[in-house]
Amino acid sequence: MSDGNATQPIELLTFKLGDQEYSLDIMSVREIRGWTRATPMPLAPSFMRGVINLRGTVLPVIDLAERLGLPKCGQSSRNVIIVVKHGGQMTGLLVDAVSDIVSLDANDMQVPPDSGGYDGLNVIRSLTVIDDRMIRVLDLALVVAQSQSDAA
């Protein structure tokens, strides 16, 4: 017998940008790679670190911290590139460190307050609290799509 109000759990990959924690829907993550030097591209926005070759596929790498208006990610062995797929396009997101994979109920998510973000866009889809830590859930569509239009 099933409960008609039951919701599917949501799995999130949590990661750090500086001292802040963010997350992405695990279904968009294809792999996590150690820091790989990216080849810079001319006239690219400052948050575009360049491109890398991932087994024959060239994909852009975005410094996610800078993309979100935070201080740039460093370049150390702790940095990782989260390879995500959105709208058929693979993109690398440079972050400071991956933290965990968590499973939450949709009821654990809260709508963020309107922060008057960039051009009215708020890249935070929802907020949740895990062990007294506020985790921001990114709207990958807005992060990647806006990045692609800025790079064009």
PDB file of C-alpha atoms in Angstrom:
ATOM      1  CA  MET A   1       0.000   0.000   0.000  1.00  0.00           C
ATOM      2  CA  SER A   2       1.454   3.322  -0.967  1.00  0.00           C
ATOM      3  CA  ASP A   3       1.046   6.710   0.586  1.00  0.00           C
ATOM      4  CA  GLY A   4      -0.248   9.171  -2.007  1.00  0.00           C
ATOM      5  CA  ASN A   5       1.630  12.041  -0.336  1.00  0.00           C
ATOM      6  CA  ALA A   6       5.014  10.322  -0.423  1.00  0.00           C
ATOM      7  CA  THR A   7       7.722  12.204  -2.298  1.00  0.00           C
ATOM      8  CA  GLN A   8      10.827  10.911  -3.956  1.00  0.00           C
ATOM      9  CA  PRO A   9      14.039  11.675  -2.107  1.00  0.00           C
ATOM     10  CA  ILE A  10      16.338  14.176  -3.782  1.00  0.00           C
ATOM     11  CA  GLU A  11      20.042  13.376  -3.893  1.00  0.00           C
ATOM     12  CA  LEU A  12      22.437  16.293  -3.828  1.00  0.00           C
ATOM     13  CA  LEU A  13      26.190  16.594  -4.281  1.00  0.00           C
ATOM     14  CA  THR A  14      27.433  19.136  -1.754  1.00  0.00           C
ATOM     15  CA  PHE A  15      30.634  21.131  -2.254  1.00  0.00           C
ATOM     16  CA  LYS A  16      32.488  24.150  -0.929  1.00  0.00           C
ATOM     17  CA  LEU A  17      33.270  27.516  -2.425  1.00  0.00           C
ATOM     18  CA  GLY A  18      35.407  29.283   0.153  1.00  0.00           C
ATOM     19  CA  ASP A  19      33.618  28.876   3.479  1.00  0.00           C
ATOM     20  CA  GLN A  20      30.196  28.503   1.873  1.00  0.00           C
ATOM     21  CA  GLU A  21      28.401  25.272   0.989  1.00  0.00           C
ATOM     22  CA  TYR A  22      26.405  24.663  -2.160  1.00  0.00           C
ATOM     23  CA  SER A  23      24.852  21.648  -3.830  1.00  0.00           C
ATOM     24  CA  LEU A  24      23.671  20.343  -7.173  1.00  0.00           C
ATOM     25  CA  ASP A  25      21.175  17.658  -8.124  1.00  0.00           C
ATOM     26  CA  ILE A  26      23.293  14.499  -8.376  1.00  0.00           C
ATOM     27  CA  MET A  27      21.462  13.536 -11.591  1.00  0.00           C
ATOM     28  CA  SER A  28      23.251  16.334 -13.456  1.00  0.00           C
ATOM     29  CA  VAL A  29      26.723  15.240 -12.294  1.00  0.00           C
ATOM     30  CA  ARG A  30      28.661  13.008 -14.706  1.00  0.00           C
ATOM     31  CA  GLU A  31      31.969  12.794 -12.867  1.00  0.00           C
ATOM     32  CA  ILE A  32      34.295  14.519 -10.441  1.00  0.00           C
ATOM     33  CA  ARG A  33      37.868  15.156 -11.540  1.00  0.00           C
ATOM     34  CA  GLY A  34      40.933  16.478  -9.809  1.00  0.00           C
ATOM     35  CA  TRP A  35      42.178  19.892 -10.853  1.00  0.00           C
ATOM     36  CA  THR A  36      43.349  19.905 -14.463  1.00  0.00           C
ATOM     37  CA  ARG A  37      44.929  22.989 -15.971  1.00  0.00           C
ATOM     38  CA  ALA A  38      42.483  24.507 -18.445  1.00  0.00           C
ATOM     39  CA  THR A  39      43.531  26.101 -21.709  1.00  0.00           C
ATOM     40  CA  PRO A  40      42.400  29.764 -21.617  1.00  0.00           C
ATOM     41  CA  MET A  41      40.293  31.025 -24.524  1.00  0.00           C
ATOM     42  CA  PRO A  42      40.625  34.582 -25.867  1.00  0.00           C
ATOM     43  CA  LEU A  43      37.847  37.093 -25.126  1.00  0.00           C
ATOM     44  CA  ALA A  44      36.138  34.707 -22.696  1.00  0.00           C
ATOM     45  CA  PRO A  45      34.483  36.129 -19.562  1.00  0.00           C
ATOM     46  CA  SER A  46      36.762  36.159 -16.511  1.00  0.00           C
ATOM     47  CA  PHE A  47      34.865  33.288 -14.834  1.00  0.00           C
ATOM     48  CA  MET A  48      35.660  30.983 -17.795  1.00  0.00           C
ATOM     49  CA  ARG A  49      38.904  29.250 -16.829  1.00  0.00           C
ATOM     50  CA  GLY A  50      39.247  27.764 -20.310  1.00  0.00           C
ATOM     51  CA  VAL A  51      38.664  24.369 -21.837  1.00  0.00           C
ATOM     52  CA  ILE A  52      39.837  20.846 -21.049  1.00  0.00           C
ATOM     53  CA  ASN A  53      39.891  17.666 -23.085  1.00  0.00           C
ATOM     54  CA  LEU A  54      37.823  14.975 -21.394  1.00  0.00           C
ATOM     55  CA  ARG A  55      38.472  11.739 -23.266  1.00  0.00           C
ATOM     56  CA  GLY A  56      38.177  13.420 -26.659  1.00  0.00           C
ATOM     57  CA  THR A  57      35.436  15.892 -25.717  1.00  0.00           C
ATOM     58  CA  VAL A  58      36.442  19.530 -25.268  1.00  0.00           C
ATOM     59  CA  LEU A  59      34.398  21.175 -22.543  1.00  0.00           C
ATOM     60  CA  PRO A  60      34.412  24.622 -20.935  1.00  0.00           C
ATOM     61  CA  VAL A  61      35.454  25.009 -17.298  1.00  0.00           C
ATOM     62  CA  ILE A  62      33.711  27.677 -15.221  1.00  0.00           C
ATOM     63  CA  ASP A  63      35.168  29.037 -11.986  1.00  0.00           C
ATOM     64  CA  LEU A  64      31.893  28.619 -10.117  1.00  0.00           C
ATOM     65  CA  ALA A  65      32.912  30.927  -7.265  1.00  0.00           C
ATOM     66  CA  GLU A  66      33.649  33.803  -9.605  1.00  0.00           C
ATOM     67  CA  ARG A  67      30.512  33.023 -11.611  1.00  0.00           C
ATOM     68  CA  LEU A  68      28.507  33.478  -8.384  1.00  0.00           C
ATOM     69  CA  GLY A  69      30.262  36.734  -7.498  1.00  0.00           C
ATOM     70  CA  LEU A  70      32.559  35.205  -4.845  1.00  0.00           C
ATOM     71  CA  PRO A  71      36.374  35.366  -4.713  1.00  0.00           C
ATOM     72  CA  LYS A  72      37.992  33.104  -7.343  1.00  0.00           C
ATOM     73  CA  CYS A  73      38.751  29.468  -6.562  1.00  0.00           C
ATOM     74  CA  GLY A  74      42.405  28.819  -5.844  1.00  0.00           C
ATOM     75  CA  GLN A  75      44.509  26.393  -7.839  1.00  0.00           C
ATOM     76  CA  SER A  76      45.553  23.571  -5.562  1.00  0.00           C
ATOM     77  CA  SER A  77      45.382  19.810  -5.473  1.00  0.00           C
ATOM     78  CA  ARG A  78      42.228  20.135  -3.334  1.00  0.00           C
ATOM     79  CA  ASN A  79      40.311  21.865  -6.138  1.00  0.00           C
ATOM     80  CA  VAL A  80      38.054  19.648  -8.194  1.00  0.00           C
ATOM     81  CA  ILE A  81      36.111  19.963 -11.409  1.00  0.00           C
ATOM     82  CA  ILE A  82      32.540  18.740 -11.239  1.00  0.00           C
ATOM     83  CA  VAL A  83      31.548  17.690 -14.756  1.00  0.00           C
ATOM     84  CA  VAL A  84      27.838  18.327 -15.272  1.00  0.00           C
ATOM     85  CA  LYS A  85      25.515  17.780 -18.191  1.00  0.00           C
ATOM     86  CA  HIS A  86      22.708  20.199 -18.890  1.00  0.00           C
ATOM     87  CA  GLY A  87      20.734  20.563 -22.087  1.00  0.00           C
ATOM     88  CA  GLY A  88      23.002  18.096 -23.876  1.00  0.00           C
ATOM     89  CA  GLN A  89      26.127  20.167 -23.069  1.00  0.00           C
ATOM     90  CA  MET A  90      28.903  19.045 -20.755  1.00  0.00           C
ATOM     91  CA  THR A  91      30.475  21.754 -18.576  1.00  0.00           C
ATOM     92  CA  GLY A  92      33.145  21.659 -15.889  1.00  0.00           C
ATOM     93  CA  LEU A  93      32.516  23.561 -12.666  1.00  0.00           C
ATOM     94  CA  LEU A  94      35.678  24.387 -10.694  1.00  0.00           C
ATOM     95  CA  VAL A  95      35.010  24.255  -6.937  1.00  0.00           C
ATOM     96  CA  ASP A  96      37.217  24.262  -3.829  1.00  0.00           C
ATOM     97  CA  ALA A  97      36.242  20.785  -2.574  1.00  0.00           C
ATOM     98  CA  VAL A  98      33.460  18.214  -2.791  1.00  0.00           C
ATOM     99  CA  SER A  99      31.895  17.473   0.587  1.00  0.00           C
ATOM    100  CA  ASP A 100      29.248  14.769   0.450  1.00  0.00           C
ATOM    101  CA  ILE A 101      26.258  13.184  -1.245  1.00  0.00           C
ATOM    102  CA  VAL A 102      23.056  13.658   0.743  1.00  0.00           C
ATOM    103  CA  SER A 103      19.524  12.373   0.274  1.00  0.00           C
ATOM    104  CA  LEU A 104      16.701  14.683   1.326  1.00  0.00           C
ATOM    105  CA  ASP A 105      12.948  14.804   1.120  1.00  0.00           C
ATOM    106  CA  ALA A 106      11.489  17.523  -1.098  1.00  0.00           C
ATOM    107  CA  ASN A 107       9.758  18.877   2.015  1.00  0.00           C
ATOM    108  CA  ASP A 108      13.209  19.666   3.468  1.00  0.00           C
ATOM    109  CA  MET A 109      13.739  22.305   0.770  1.00  0.00           C
ATOM    110  CA  GLN A 110      12.741  25.907   1.258  1.00  0.00           C
ATOM    111  CA  VAL A 111      12.252  28.595  -1.350  1.00  0.00           C
ATOM    112  CA  PRO A 112      14.955  31.262  -1.000  1.00  0.00           C
ATOM    113  CA  PRO A 113      13.935  34.838  -0.351  1.00  0.00           C
ATOM    114  CA  ASP A 114      14.069  37.197  -3.334  1.00  0.00           C
ATOM    115  CA  SER A 115      17.558  38.643  -3.219  1.00  0.00           C
ATOM    116  CA  GLY A 116      17.266  40.845  -6.291  1.00  0.00           C
ATOM    117  CA  GLY A 117      20.027  38.832  -8.000  1.00  0.00           C
ATOM    118  CA  TYR A 118      21.768  39.465 -11.287  1.00  0.00           C
ATOM    119  CA  ASP A 119      19.241  40.756 -13.816  1.00  0.00           C
ATOM    120  CA  GLY A 120      16.471  39.466 -11.596  1.00  0.00           C
ATOM    121  CA  LEU A 121      17.808  35.927 -11.811  1.00  0.00           C
ATOM    122  CA  ASN A 122      18.371  34.003  -8.642  1.00  0.00           C
ATOM    123  CA  VAL A 123      20.648  31.034  -9.232  1.00  0.00           C
ATOM    124  CA  ILE A 124      19.680  29.536  -5.857  1.00  0.00           C
ATOM    125  CA  ARG A 125      16.779  27.148  -6.452  1.00  0.00           C
ATOM    126  CA  SER A 126      16.231  26.291  -2.798  1.00  0.00           C
ATOM    127  CA  LEU A 127      17.795  26.186   0.652  1.00  0.00           C
ATOM    128  CA  THR A 128      18.082  23.346   3.103  1.00  0.00           C
ATOM    129  CA  VAL A 129      19.648  22.786   6.513  1.00  0.00           C
ATOM    130  CA  ILE A 130      21.884  19.768   7.120  1.00  0.00           C
ATOM    131  CA  ASP A 131      23.444  19.355  10.569  1.00  0.00           C
ATOM    132  CA  ASP A 132      22.937  23.060  11.326  1.00  0.00           C
ATOM    133  CA  ARG A 133      24.617  24.041   8.042  1.00  0.00           C
ATOM    134  CA  MET A 134      22.679  26.112   5.497  1.00  0.00           C
ATOM    135  CA  ILE A 135      23.138  24.522   2.064  1.00  0.00           C
ATOM    136  CA  ARG A 136      22.268  26.413  -1.115  1.00  0.00           C
ATOM    137  CA  VAL A 137      20.870  24.291  -3.949  1.00  0.00           C
ATOM    138  CA  LEU A 138      21.934  25.767  -7.298  1.00  0.00           C
ATOM    139  CA  ASP A 139      19.671  26.012 -10.310  1.00  0.00           C
ATOM    140  CA  LEU A 140      22.091  24.531 -12.828  1.00  0.00           C
ATOM    141  CA  ALA A 141      20.016  25.733 -15.773  1.00  0.00           C
ATOM    142  CA  LEU A 142      20.546  29.360 -14.756  1.00  0.00           C
ATOM    143  CA  VAL A 143      24.218  28.936 -13.856  1.00  0.00           C
ATOM    144  CA  VAL A 144      25.203  27.175 -17.080  1.00  0.00           C
ATOM    145  CA  ALA A 145      22.787  28.864 -19.497  1.00  0.00           C
ATOM    146  CA  GLN A 146      23.704  32.356 -18.302  1.00  0.00           C
ATOM    147  CA  SER A 147      27.390  31.439 -18.490  1.00  0.00           C
ATOM    148  CA  GLN A 148      27.014  30.281 -22.081  1.00  0.00           C
ATOM    149  CA  SER A 149      25.213  33.457 -23.107  1.00  0.00           C
ATOM    150  CA  ASP A 150      27.873  35.595 -21.345  1.00  0.00           C
ATOM    151  CA  ALA A 151      30.595  33.711 -23.232  1.00  0.00           C
ATOM    152  CA  ALA A 152      28.920  34.220 -26.614  1.00  0.00           C
TER     153      ALA A 152
END
